[in-house]
Amino acid sequence: MPGSNSVQKPLLEVLGGTVRTPPPVWMMRQAGRHLPEYLELRGRAKDFLDFCYSPSLASEATLQPIRRYGMDGAILFADILLVLDALGLDVRFEKGVGPLVEPIETASDLTKISHTKAVDRLSPVFETVIRVKRALPAETTLIGFAGAPFTVLLYAIEGRGKTDKSTARSWIYEKPTEMHAALMEIVEITALYMKAQVEAGAEALMIFESWAEGLPDDVFRELVIAPNAELVARLRELDVDVPIIGFPRGAAGMLAPYVAETGVTGVGLDTAVVPGDIARNLPEGFPVQGHLDPLLLRAGGERLVARVRELLAAYAGRPHIFNLGHGVLPDTPIPHVELVLKTLREGN
Ligand code: CP3
């Protein structure tokens, strides 16, 4: 490894429990449609899956926001639904509709393809990681990721993302055995997939539980906390020792139990989080990441600057990675991202 391990990486330091001022920063969906250079690159691939499986295009897309903004974290360019594609389900990304997945009926619909074969089908992603790692500045942290088991399964059960999620949620009441078996299938393939990302060079991992919102507390424990804890434990069993950021979006009152019981190293906060609650409910010194509203980033102006300062002040004594509460919206003006970075860097 060409010397990169000896350099201080702010993002990794914070995940290790160090308070840094100003905090390191990156933004969910920092690579993607708000960047003209991404749109140009995207036009070169047949479709979005093809783009994700092309190491030259995906590595370039990962690096674009690093070059433009000097972010402290580079998020691997891929998608949480690649795992379902690798398991042999038909996954498509329709323009204006979002992802479409061939719906499953039973957990056994996830066992058509062996885990070894599925990980092998994901090998272009590992090649992307290798290429990005080689090109990244020494102080930048490469973050690998996957969807959390319930969020990935939700797409497989519902067949699409924009639904009321009631079919997937009902499985836990109406066919709990299938639900648990299906979750465990996703846990195992995801652990193998993330381990391979780390072997290729990922230095931190993030688990996206994007659809945790609105679950009753007992169901949240079964669908979110237990499978996330299983995934983290399985990764540790596989000797993956990098920090793991969990992002239980919409966890609300279940955030503290999520932090206490899953074994994650740090937690991504969503837009609805109240800073005072974090101070009261999360252990002192536990690393947090978040949680500027992407709509405010898109709107810009003085209110944006004021809120960035407010968030900085709120987490001043805690290991904090500055980020959004959800992804950058496609129509976000580049100067607004630059304004956030300027505010962060000058403020201290
Ligand atoms: O900078 C980055 O974060 C890039 C890597 C990345 C993508 N998807 C690229 C992408 C990551 C980390 C994801 C994760 C992802 N994918 C999540 C979890 C995070 C979240 O937003 O909650 C989810 C739920 C998905 C599923 C998914 N993929 C959806 C709902 C969509 C459609 C979104 C839309 O606005 O059309 C995708 C497609 C997708 N994934 C795009 C990108 C850049 C847009 C596709 C395109 O360029 O045409």
mmCIF file of C-alpha atoms and ligand atoms in Angstrom:
data_model
loop_
_atom_site.group_PDB
_atom_site.id
_atom_site.type_symbol
_atom_site.label_atom_id
_atom_site.label_comp_id
_atom_site.label_asym_id
_atom_site.label_seq_id
_atom_site.Cartn_x
_atom_site.Cartn_y
_atom_site.Cartn_z
ATOM 1 C CA MET A 1 0.000 0.000 0.000
ATOM 2 C CA PRO A 2 1.699 3.224 -1.104
ATOM 3 C CA GLY A 3 2.151 4.987 2.189
ATOM 4 C CA SER A 4 -1.460 5.999 2.797
ATOM 5 C CA ASN A 5 -1.796 4.372 6.216
ATOM 6 C CA SER A 6 0.662 6.665 7.934
ATOM 7 C CA VAL A 7 -1.254 9.849 7.046
ATOM 8 C CA GLN A 8 -3.834 11.317 9.403
ATOM 9 C CA LYS A 9 -7.318 10.955 8.034
ATOM 10 C CA PRO A 10 -9.706 13.338 9.826
ATOM 11 C CA LEU A 11 -12.787 11.245 9.172
ATOM 12 C CA LEU A 12 -11.212 8.089 10.586
ATOM 13 C CA GLU A 13 -9.915 10.007 13.594
ATOM 14 C CA VAL A 14 -13.416 11.198 14.411
ATOM 15 C CA LEU A 15 -14.790 7.664 14.068
ATOM 16 C CA GLY A 16 -12.048 6.691 16.494
ATOM 17 C CA GLY A 17 -13.494 9.111 19.056
ATOM 18 C CA THR A 18 -11.436 12.277 18.465
ATOM 19 C CA VAL A 19 -13.170 15.659 18.409
ATOM 20 C CA ARG A 20 -11.953 17.720 15.435
ATOM 21 C CA THR A 21 -12.587 21.406 14.791
ATOM 22 C CA PRO A 22 -13.733 22.015 12.138
ATOM 23 C CA PRO A 23 -15.307 18.591 11.715
ATOM 24 C CA PRO A 24 -14.515 16.495 8.653
ATOM 25 C CA VAL A 25 -17.245 16.676 6.025
ATOM 26 C CA TRP A 26 -18.809 14.677 3.218
ATOM 27 C CA MET A 27 -22.358 14.541 1.873
ATOM 28 C CA MET A 28 -24.598 11.598 1.097
ATOM 29 C CA ARG A 29 -25.178 11.477 -2.681
ATOM 30 C CA GLN A 30 -22.303 13.889 -3.176
ATOM 31 C CA ALA A 31 -21.576 11.991 -6.378
ATOM 32 C CA GLY A 32 -24.445 12.175 -8.784
ATOM 33 C CA ARG A 33 -26.842 14.321 -10.643
ATOM 34 C CA HIS A 34 -26.149 17.729 -9.095
ATOM 35 C CA LEU A 35 -22.704 17.597 -10.757
ATOM 36 C CA PRO A 36 -22.513 18.424 -14.498
ATOM 37 C CA GLU A 37 -19.400 16.251 -14.775
ATOM 38 C CA TYR A 38 -21.448 13.282 -13.472
ATOM 39 C CA LEU A 39 -24.222 13.868 -16.010
ATOM 40 C CA GLU A 40 -21.642 13.886 -18.768
ATOM 41 C CA LEU A 41 -20.133 10.615 -17.512
ATOM 42 C CA ARG A 42 -23.547 9.021 -16.977
ATOM 43 C CA GLY A 43 -24.368 9.534 -20.651
ATOM 44 C CA ARG A 44 -21.597 7.087 -21.542
ATOM 45 C CA ALA A 45 -23.265 4.049 -19.954
ATOM 46 C CA LYS A 46 -26.176 2.079 -21.366
ATOM 47 C CA ASP A 47 -28.073 2.244 -18.075
ATOM 48 C CA PHE A 48 -27.490 2.884 -14.372
ATOM 49 C CA LEU A 49 -26.609 -0.737 -13.509
ATOM 50 C CA ASP A 50 -24.122 -0.803 -16.342
ATOM 51 C CA PHE A 51 -22.644 2.416 -14.936
ATOM 52 C CA CYS A 52 -22.298 0.881 -11.438
ATOM 53 C CA TYR A 53 -20.611 -2.223 -12.885
ATOM 54 C CA SER A 54 -18.128 -0.211 -14.929
ATOM 55 C CA PRO A 55 -15.031 0.363 -12.738
ATOM 56 C CA SER A 56 -13.721 3.171 -14.953
ATOM 57 C CA LEU A 57 -17.006 5.139 -14.816
ATOM 58 C CA ALA A 58 -17.851 4.339 -11.173
ATOM 59 C CA SER A 59 -14.376 5.193 -9.910
ATOM 60 C CA GLU A 60 -14.429 8.472 -11.797
ATOM 61 C CA ALA A 61 -17.886 9.302 -10.333
ATOM 62 C CA THR A 62 -16.567 8.554 -6.824
ATOM 63 C CA LEU A 63 -13.645 10.913 -7.351
ATOM 64 C CA GLN A 64 -15.538 13.824 -8.932
ATOM 65 C CA PRO A 65 -16.810 15.378 -5.665
ATOM 66 C CA ILE A 66 -13.396 14.885 -4.068
ATOM 67 C CA ARG A 67 -11.716 16.883 -6.833
ATOM 68 C CA ARG A 68 -14.369 19.577 -6.911
ATOM 69 C CA TYR A 69 -14.970 20.032 -3.174
ATOM 70 C CA GLY A 70 -12.113 18.359 -1.316
ATOM 71 C CA MET A 71 -14.509 16.305 0.812
ATOM 72 C CA ASP A 72 -12.946 14.292 3.661
ATOM 73 C CA GLY A 73 -14.892 11.184 2.714
ATOM 74 C CA ALA A 74 -15.283 9.519 -0.680
ATOM 75 C CA ILE A 75 -18.382 7.335 -0.873
ATOM 76 C CA LEU A 76 -18.003 4.415 -3.228
ATOM 77 C CA PHE A 77 -20.187 4.909 -6.280
ATOM 78 C CA ALA A 78 -22.569 1.952 -6.395
ATOM 79 C CA ASP A 79 -26.130 1.274 -5.237
ATOM 80 C CA ILE A 80 -27.774 -0.625 -2.382
ATOM 81 C CA LEU A 81 -29.780 -2.665 -4.913
ATOM 82 C CA LEU A 82 -26.748 -4.275 -6.563
ATOM 83 C CA VAL A 83 -26.967 -7.033 -3.951
ATOM 84 C CA LEU A 84 -30.447 -7.999 -5.231
ATOM 85 C CA ASP A 85 -29.200 -7.960 -8.803
ATOM 86 C CA ALA A 86 -26.290 -10.211 -7.782
ATOM 87 C CA LEU A 87 -28.784 -12.593 -6.120
ATOM 88 C CA GLY A 88 -30.466 -13.008 -9.498
ATOM 89 C CA LEU A 89 -33.513 -10.731 -9.137
ATOM 90 C CA ASP A 90 -34.401 -8.489 -12.035
ATOM 91 C CA VAL A 91 -33.422 -4.937 -10.962
ATOM 92 C CA ARG A 92 -34.059 -1.939 -13.194
ATOM 93 C CA PHE A 93 -33.769 1.816 -12.788
ATOM 94 C CA GLU A 94 -36.456 3.584 -14.775
ATOM 95 C CA LYS A 95 -36.038 7.263 -15.473
ATOM 96 C CA GLY A 96 -38.531 9.257 -13.401
ATOM 97 C CA VAL A 97 -39.826 6.111 -11.639
ATOM 98 C CA GLY A 98 -36.806 5.028 -9.586
ATOM 99 C CA PRO A 99 -35.747 1.447 -8.959
ATOM 100 C CA LEU A 100 -37.960 -1.489 -9.925
ATOM 101 C CA VAL A 101 -37.272 -4.964 -8.547
ATOM 102 C CA GLU A 102 -38.837 -8.322 -9.437
ATOM 103 C CA PRO A 103 -40.872 -8.953 -6.260
ATOM 104 C CA ILE A 104 -40.143 -12.021 -4.125
ATOM 105 C CA GLU A 105 -42.813 -14.221 -2.551
ATOM 106 C CA THR A 106 -40.704 -16.273 -0.166
ATOM 107 C CA ALA A 107 -37.224 -16.206 1.375
ATOM 108 C CA SER A 108 -36.198 -19.022 -0.974
ATOM 109 C CA ASP A 109 -36.516 -16.592 -3.911
ATOM 110 C CA LEU A 110 -33.266 -15.124 -2.537
ATOM 111 C CA THR A 111 -31.346 -18.410 -2.723
ATOM 112 C CA LYS A 112 -31.340 -18.931 -6.503
ATOM 113 C CA ILE A 113 -27.670 -17.983 -6.672
ATOM 114 C CA SER A 114 -25.001 -19.088 -4.178
ATOM 115 C CA HIS A 115 -23.349 -16.456 -2.024
ATOM 116 C CA THR A 116 -19.948 -17.194 -3.565
ATOM 117 C CA LYS A 117 -21.351 -16.692 -7.050
ATOM 118 C CA ALA A 118 -23.229 -13.541 -5.990
ATOM 119 C CA VAL A 119 -20.087 -11.955 -4.500
ATOM 120 C CA ASP A 120 -18.266 -12.903 -7.676
ATOM 121 C CA ARG A 121 -20.898 -11.058 -9.730
ATOM 122 C CA LEU A 122 -20.164 -7.961 -7.622
ATOM 123 C CA SER A 123 -16.446 -8.070 -8.417
ATOM 124 C CA PRO A 124 -16.537 -4.953 -10.677
ATOM 125 C CA VAL A 125 -17.423 -2.990 -7.514
ATOM 126 C CA PHE A 126 -14.269 -4.235 -5.794
ATOM 127 C CA GLU A 127 -12.268 -3.210 -8.829
ATOM 128 C CA THR A 128 -13.816 0.274 -8.485
ATOM 129 C CA VAL A 129 -12.662 0.379 -4.843
ATOM 130 C CA ILE A 130 -9.120 -0.558 -5.867
ATOM 131 C CA ARG A 131 -9.016 2.179 -8.517
ATOM 132 C CA VAL A 132 -10.441 4.863 -6.223
ATOM 133 C CA LYS A 133 -8.053 3.958 -3.421
ATOM 134 C CA ARG A 134 -5.097 4.365 -5.748
ATOM 135 C CA ALA A 135 -6.222 7.843 -6.858
ATOM 136 C CA LEU A 136 -7.463 9.331 -3.574
ATOM 137 C CA PRO A 137 -5.554 12.008 -1.675
ATOM 138 C CA ALA A 138 -3.864 10.440 1.371
ATOM 139 C CA GLU A 139 -6.037 12.357 3.856
ATOM 140 C CA THR A 140 -9.347 11.270 2.294
ATOM 141 C CA THR A 141 -11.240 8.284 3.699
ATOM 142 C CA LEU A 142 -12.804 5.767 1.313
ATOM 143 C CA ILE A 143 -16.230 4.697 2.573
ATOM 144 C CA GLY A 144 -17.755 1.445 1.350
ATOM 145 C CA PHE A 145 -21.448 0.777 1.912
ATOM 146 C CA ALA A 146 -24.453 -1.454 1.594
ATOM 147 C CA GLY A 147 -28.141 -1.209 2.317
ATOM 148 C CA ALA A 148 -29.306 -2.537 5.666
ATOM 149 C CA PRO A 149 -31.143 -5.870 5.470
ATOM 150 C CA PHE A 150 -34.694 -4.531 5.960
ATOM 151 C CA THR A 151 -34.258 -1.638 3.514
ATOM 152 C CA VAL A 152 -32.895 -3.953 0.806
ATOM 153 C CA LEU A 153 -35.583 -6.543 1.494
ATOM 154 C CA LEU A 154 -38.252 -3.870 1.324
ATOM 155 C CA TYR A 155 -37.385 -3.268 -2.331
ATOM 156 C CA ALA A 156 -37.454 -7.028 -2.995
ATOM 157 C CA ILE A 157 -40.866 -7.455 -1.351
ATOM 158 C CA GLU A 158 -42.554 -4.279 -2.597
ATOM 159 C CA GLY A 159 -40.904 -4.310 -6.015
ATOM 160 C CA ARG A 160 -40.301 -0.552 -5.832
ATOM 161 C CA GLY A 161 -39.385 2.155 -3.343
ATOM 162 C CA LYS A 162 -42.228 4.625 -3.522
ATOM 163 C CA THR A 163 -44.916 2.651 -1.696
ATOM 164 C CA ASP A 164 -46.537 2.800 1.742
ATOM 165 C CA LYS A 165 -44.289 -0.182 2.665
ATOM 166 C CA SER A 166 -47.260 -2.051 4.121
ATOM 167 C CA THR A 167 -46.606 -5.321 2.261
ATOM 168 C CA ALA A 168 -43.056 -5.595 3.612
ATOM 169 C CA ARG A 169 -44.091 -4.483 7.087
ATOM 170 C CA SER A 170 -46.945 -6.986 7.166
ATOM 171 C CA TRP A 171 -44.589 -9.907 6.579
ATOM 172 C CA ILE A 172 -43.386 -9.576 10.168
ATOM 173 C CA TYR A 173 -46.965 -10.216 11.415
ATOM 174 C CA GLU A 174 -48.296 -12.512 8.704
ATOM 175 C CA LYS A 175 -45.258 -14.607 7.776
ATOM 176 C CA PRO A 176 -42.609 -13.963 10.428
ATOM 177 C CA THR A 177 -40.642 -17.123 9.638
ATOM 178 C CA GLU A 178 -40.210 -16.037 5.999
ATOM 179 C CA MET A 179 -39.299 -12.520 7.128
ATOM 180 C CA HIS A 180 -36.590 -13.704 9.500
ATOM 181 C CA ALA A 181 -35.192 -16.165 6.938
ATOM 182 C CA ALA A 182 -35.147 -13.481 4.232
ATOM 183 C CA LEU A 183 -33.428 -10.975 6.536
ATOM 184 C CA MET A 184 -30.748 -13.521 7.405
ATOM 185 C CA GLU A 185 -30.113 -14.212 3.696
ATOM 186 C CA ILE A 186 -29.505 -10.507 3.160
ATOM 187 C CA VAL A 187 -27.335 -10.260 6.300
ATOM 188 C CA GLU A 188 -25.012 -12.986 5.034
ATOM 189 C CA ILE A 189 -24.592 -11.784 1.440
ATOM 190 C CA THR A 190 -24.176 -8.198 2.668
ATOM 191 C CA ALA A 191 -21.469 -9.204 5.159
ATOM 192 C CA LEU A 192 -19.540 -10.998 2.414
ATOM 193 C CA TYR A 193 -20.020 -8.065 0.040
ATOM 194 C CA MET A 194 -18.811 -5.515 2.612
ATOM 195 C CA LYS A 195 -15.861 -7.670 3.632
ATOM 196 C CA ALA A 196 -14.773 -7.804 -0.019
ATOM 197 C CA GLN A 197 -15.054 -3.995 -0.228
ATOM 198 C CA VAL A 198 -12.730 -3.694 2.777
ATOM 199 C CA GLU A 199 -10.290 -6.215 1.293
ATOM 200 C CA ALA A 200 -10.222 -4.063 -1.841
ATOM 201 C CA GLY A 201 -9.413 -0.934 0.199
ATOM 202 C CA ALA A 202 -12.520 0.556 1.844
ATOM 203 C CA GLU A 203 -11.480 2.175 5.142
ATOM 204 C CA ALA A 204 -14.897 2.639 6.730
ATOM 205 C CA LEU A 205 -18.326 1.174 6.040
ATOM 206 C CA MET A 206 -21.807 2.657 6.123
ATOM 207 C CA ILE A 207 -25.068 0.734 6.461
ATOM 208 C CA PHE A 208 -28.021 2.585 4.912
ATOM 209 C CA GLU A 209 -31.295 1.814 6.691
ATOM 210 C CA SER A 210 -33.227 4.345 4.645
ATOM 211 C CA TRP A 211 -36.730 3.039 5.342
ATOM 212 C CA ALA A 212 -36.758 2.620 9.117
ATOM 213 C CA GLU A 213 -39.306 5.379 9.551
ATOM 214 C CA GLY A 214 -42.678 4.777 11.187
ATOM 215 C CA LEU A 215 -42.054 1.308 12.624
ATOM 216 C CA PRO A 216 -43.581 0.391 15.996
ATOM 217 C CA ASP A 217 -40.856 -0.082 18.605
ATOM 218 C CA ASP A 218 -41.175 -3.876 18.822
ATOM 219 C CA VAL A 219 -41.060 -4.165 15.028
ATOM 220 C CA PHE A 220 -38.124 -1.746 14.857
ATOM 221 C CA ARG A 221 -36.250 -4.108 17.169
ATOM 222 C CA GLU A 222 -36.940 -7.099 14.924
ATOM 223 C CA LEU A 223 -36.526 -5.502 11.509
ATOM 224 C CA VAL A 224 -33.847 -2.925 12.182
ATOM 225 C CA ILE A 225 -31.892 -3.429 15.405
ATOM 226 C CA ALA A 226 -31.555 -7.229 15.300
ATOM 227 C CA PRO A 227 -30.504 -7.522 11.613
ATOM 228 C CA ASN A 228 -28.111 -4.536 11.873
ATOM 229 C CA ALA A 229 -26.580 -6.120 14.987
ATOM 230 C CA GLU A 230 -26.287 -9.476 13.163
ATOM 231 C CA LEU A 231 -24.601 -7.760 10.224
ATOM 232 C CA VAL A 232 -22.092 -5.930 12.418
ATOM 233 C CA ALA A 233 -21.371 -9.116 14.406
ATOM 234 C CA ARG A 234 -20.930 -11.145 11.213
ATOM 235 C CA LEU A 235 -18.522 -8.529 9.808
ATOM 236 C CA ARG A 236 -16.464 -8.633 13.014
ATOM 237 C CA GLU A 237 -16.497 -12.448 12.868
ATOM 238 C CA LEU A 238 -15.124 -12.173 9.331
ATOM 239 C CA ASP A 239 -12.269 -10.049 10.744
ATOM 240 C CA VAL A 240 -13.492 -6.775 9.291
ATOM 241 C CA ASP A 241 -12.071 -4.226 11.709
ATOM 242 C CA VAL A 242 -12.871 -0.881 10.051
ATOM 243 C CA PRO A 243 -15.349 1.560 11.666
ATOM 244 C CA ILE A 244 -19.000 1.065 10.760
ATOM 245 C CA ILE A 245 -21.501 3.938 10.523
ATOM 246 C CA GLY A 246 -25.150 2.964 10.887
ATOM 247 C CA PHE A 247 -27.826 5.207 9.354
ATOM 248 C CA PRO A 248 -31.243 4.308 10.773
ATOM 249 C CA ARG A 249 -33.181 7.016 8.973
ATOM 250 C CA GLY A 250 -36.395 7.835 10.825
ATOM 251 C CA ALA A 251 -35.439 5.871 13.966
ATOM 252 C CA ALA A 252 -36.781 8.704 16.161
ATOM 253 C CA GLY A 253 -37.198 7.407 19.735
ATOM 254 C CA MET A 254 -35.431 4.167 18.798
ATOM 255 C CA LEU A 255 -32.141 5.892 17.951
ATOM 256 C CA ALA A 256 -30.576 5.365 21.380
ATOM 257 C CA PRO A 257 -31.409 1.629 21.536
ATOM 258 C CA TYR A 258 -30.090 1.309 17.955
ATOM 259 C CA VAL A 259 -26.784 2.824 19.055
ATOM 260 C CA ALA A 260 -26.627 0.769 22.246
ATOM 261 C CA GLU A 261 -27.497 -2.577 20.703
ATOM 262 C CA THR A 262 -26.143 -2.819 17.146
ATOM 263 C CA GLY A 263 -22.422 -2.430 17.765
ATOM 264 C CA VAL A 264 -21.992 0.345 15.175
ATOM 265 C CA THR A 265 -19.003 2.681 15.631
ATOM 266 C CA GLY A 266 -20.851 5.856 14.713
ATOM 267 C CA VAL A 267 -24.361 6.871 13.739
ATOM 268 C CA GLY A 268 -25.781 8.889 10.854
ATOM 269 C CA LEU A 269 -28.480 11.301 12.023
ATOM 270 C CA ASP A 270 -31.471 12.249 9.882
ATOM 271 C CA THR A 271 -32.999 15.692 9.348
ATOM 272 C CA ALA A 272 -35.573 15.275 12.153
ATOM 273 C CA VAL A 273 -33.015 14.695 14.922
ATOM 274 C CA VAL A 274 -33.048 17.233 17.771
ATOM 275 C CA PRO A 275 -29.462 18.071 18.810
ATOM 276 C CA GLY A 276 -30.438 18.366 22.496
ATOM 277 C CA ASP A 277 -31.812 14.810 22.420
ATOM 278 C CA ILE A 278 -28.469 13.532 21.134
ATOM 279 C CA ALA A 279 -26.656 15.194 24.018
ATOM 280 C CA ARG A 280 -29.083 13.586 26.477
ATOM 281 C CA ASN A 281 -29.593 10.167 24.922
ATOM 282 C CA LEU A 282 -26.368 9.033 23.233
ATOM 283 C CA PRO A 283 -23.259 8.080 25.206
ATOM 284 C CA GLU A 284 -20.719 10.866 25.628
ATOM 285 C CA GLY A 285 -18.046 10.660 22.960
ATOM 286 C CA PHE A 286 -20.104 8.499 20.595
ATOM 287 C CA PRO A 287 -19.403 9.687 17.013
ATOM 288 C CA VAL A 288 -22.312 11.196 15.075
ATOM 289 C CA GLN A 289 -22.700 12.187 11.436
ATOM 290 C CA GLY A 290 -25.253 14.601 10.016
ATOM 291 C CA HIS A 291 -27.712 16.220 9.640
ATOM 292 C CA LEU A 292 -28.287 19.337 7.520
ATOM 293 C CA ASP A 293 -31.587 19.357 5.622
ATOM 294 C CA PRO A 294 -30.947 18.734 1.879
ATOM 295 C CA LEU A 295 -33.828 21.117 1.114
ATOM 296 C CA LEU A 296 -32.033 23.902 2.980
ATOM 297 C CA LEU A 297 -28.837 23.075 1.086
ATOM 298 C CA ARG A 298 -30.793 23.461 -2.121
ATOM 299 C CA ALA A 299 -32.395 26.731 -0.941
ATOM 300 C CA GLY A 300 -29.092 28.329 0.164
ATOM 301 C CA GLY A 301 -28.789 31.817 1.626
ATOM 302 C CA GLU A 302 -28.306 33.177 5.120
ATOM 303 C CA ARG A 303 -30.543 30.599 6.693
ATOM 304 C CA LEU A 304 -28.226 27.879 5.356
ATOM 305 C CA VAL A 305 -25.163 29.565 6.871
ATOM 306 C CA ALA A 306 -26.947 30.058 10.184
ATOM 307 C CA ARG A 307 -28.042 26.422 10.390
ATOM 308 C CA VAL A 308 -24.534 25.138 9.568
ATOM 309 C CA ARG A 309 -23.187 27.241 12.444
ATOM 310 C CA GLU A 310 -25.968 26.012 14.717
ATOM 311 C CA LEU A 311 -25.160 22.368 13.977
ATOM 312 C CA LEU A 312 -21.438 23.004 14.480
ATOM 313 C CA ALA A 313 -22.150 24.544 17.881
ATOM 314 C CA ALA A 314 -24.566 21.777 18.849
ATOM 315 C CA TYR A 315 -21.987 19.022 18.351
ATOM 316 C CA ALA A 316 -18.873 20.991 19.328
ATOM 317 C CA GLY A 317 -17.877 18.675 22.181
ATOM 318 C CA ARG A 318 -18.580 15.387 20.395
ATOM 319 C CA PRO A 319 -16.817 13.514 17.589
ATOM 320 C CA HIS A 320 -18.825 14.833 14.639
ATOM 321 C CA ILE A 321 -18.700 14.306 10.895
ATOM 322 C CA PHE A 322 -20.605 17.043 9.107
ATOM 323 C CA ASN A 323 -23.105 15.645 6.575
ATOM 324 C CA LEU A 324 -26.695 15.975 5.443
ATOM 325 C CA GLY A 325 -29.727 14.314 6.998
ATOM 326 C CA HIS A 326 -30.343 12.606 3.619
ATOM 327 C CA GLY A 327 -28.871 12.800 0.119
ATOM 328 C CA VAL A 328 -27.988 15.858 -1.995
ATOM 329 C CA LEU A 329 -30.943 16.641 -4.280
ATOM 330 C CA PRO A 330 -30.260 16.623 -8.042
ATOM 331 C CA ASP A 331 -31.145 20.304 -8.494
ATOM 332 C CA THR A 332 -28.847 21.571 -5.720
ATOM 333 C CA PRO A 333 -26.703 24.518 -6.874
ATOM 334 C CA ILE A 334 -22.972 23.849 -6.594
ATOM 335 C CA PRO A 335 -22.318 27.276 -4.939
ATOM 336 C CA HIS A 336 -24.535 26.199 -2.028
ATOM 337 C CA VAL A 337 -22.326 23.185 -1.336
ATOM 338 C CA GLU A 338 -19.315 25.484 -1.573
ATOM 339 C CA LEU A 339 -20.936 27.897 0.881
ATOM 340 C CA VAL A 340 -21.369 25.109 3.443
ATOM 341 C CA LEU A 341 -17.726 24.108 3.076
ATOM 342 C CA LYS A 342 -16.574 27.719 3.404
ATOM 343 C CA THR A 343 -18.709 28.219 6.507
ATOM 344 C CA LEU A 344 -17.337 25.057 8.087
ATOM 345 C CA ARG A 345 -13.731 25.878 7.313
ATOM 346 C CA GLU A 346 -13.746 29.548 8.244
ATOM 347 C CA GLY A 347 -15.920 29.247 11.336
ATOM 348 C CA ASN A 348 -13.247 27.895 13.602
HETATM 349 O O1 CP3 B 1 -22.701 9.915 -3.691
HETATM 350 C C1 CP3 B 1 -23.302 8.841 -3.502
HETATM 351 O O2 CP3 B 1 -23.911 8.632 -2.412
HETATM 352 C C2 CP3 B 1 -23.267 7.833 -4.609
HETATM 353 C C3 CP3 B 1 -23.472 6.394 -4.302
HETATM 354 C C4 CP3 B 1 -24.895 5.982 -3.963
HETATM 355 C C5 CP3 B 1 -25.987 5.862 -4.895
HETATM 356 N N1 CP3 B 1 -27.038 5.271 -4.248
HETATM 357 C C6 CP3 B 1 -25.975 6.270 -6.313
HETATM 358 C C7 CP3 B 1 -27.256 6.470 -7.038
HETATM 359 C C8 CP3 B 1 -25.352 5.522 -2.734
HETATM 360 C C9 CP3 B 1 -24.601 5.498 -1.392
HETATM 361 C C10 CP3 B 1 -26.691 5.071 -2.923
HETATM 362 C C11 CP3 B 1 -27.485 4.448 -1.856
HETATM 363 C C12 CP3 B 1 -28.922 4.210 -2.057
HETATM 364 N N2 CP3 B 1 -29.567 3.762 -3.182
HETATM 365 C C13 CP3 B 1 -29.886 4.299 -1.027
HETATM 366 C C14 CP3 B 1 -29.573 4.648 0.418
HETATM 367 C C15 CP3 B 1 -29.399 6.107 0.616
HETATM 368 C C16 CP3 B 1 -30.677 6.888 0.530
HETATM 369 O O3 CP3 B 1 -30.772 7.731 -0.385
HETATM 370 O O4 CP3 B 1 -31.547 6.688 1.381
HETATM 371 C C17 CP3 B 1 -31.140 3.963 -1.570
HETATM 372 C C18 CP3 B 1 -32.464 3.941 -0.844
HETATM 373 C C19 CP3 B 1 -30.920 3.618 -2.948
HETATM 374 C C20 CP3 B 1 -31.922 3.128 -3.921
HETATM 375 C C21 CP3 B 1 -31.996 4.034 -5.088
HETATM 376 N N3 CP3 B 1 -31.049 4.105 -6.095
HETATM 377 C C22 CP3 B 1 -33.017 4.967 -5.403
HETATM 378 C C23 CP3 B 1 -34.237 5.236 -4.548
HETATM 379 C C24 CP3 B 1 -32.654 5.576 -6.615
HETATM 380 C C25 CP3 B 1 -33.435 6.571 -7.428
HETATM 381 C C26 CP3 B 1 -33.200 7.918 -6.870
HETATM 382 C C27 CP3 B 1 -33.536 8.980 -7.857
HETATM 383 O O5 CP3 B 1 -33.545 10.125 -7.398
HETATM 384 O O6 CP3 B 1 -33.758 8.690 -9.048
HETATM 385 C C28 CP3 B 1 -31.401 5.048 -7.018
HETATM 386 C C29 CP3 B 1 -30.610 5.448 -8.195
HETATM 387 C C30 CP3 B 1 -29.306 6.122 -7.911
HETATM 388 N N4 CP3 B 1 -28.368 5.659 -7.031
HETATM 389 C C31 CP3 B 1 -28.796 7.294 -8.523
HETATM 390 C C32 CP3 B 1 -27.514 7.510 -7.996
HETATM 391 C C33 CP3 B 1 -26.546 8.609 -8.383
HETATM 392 C C34 CP3 B 1 -29.503 8.096 -9.621
HETATM 393 C C35 CP3 B 1 -29.415 7.323 -10.896
HETATM 394 C C36 CP3 B 1 -29.002 8.145 -12.113
HETATM 395 O O7 CP3 B 1 -27.917 8.753 -12.130
HETATM 396 O O8 CP3 B 1 -29.782 8.142 -13.067
#
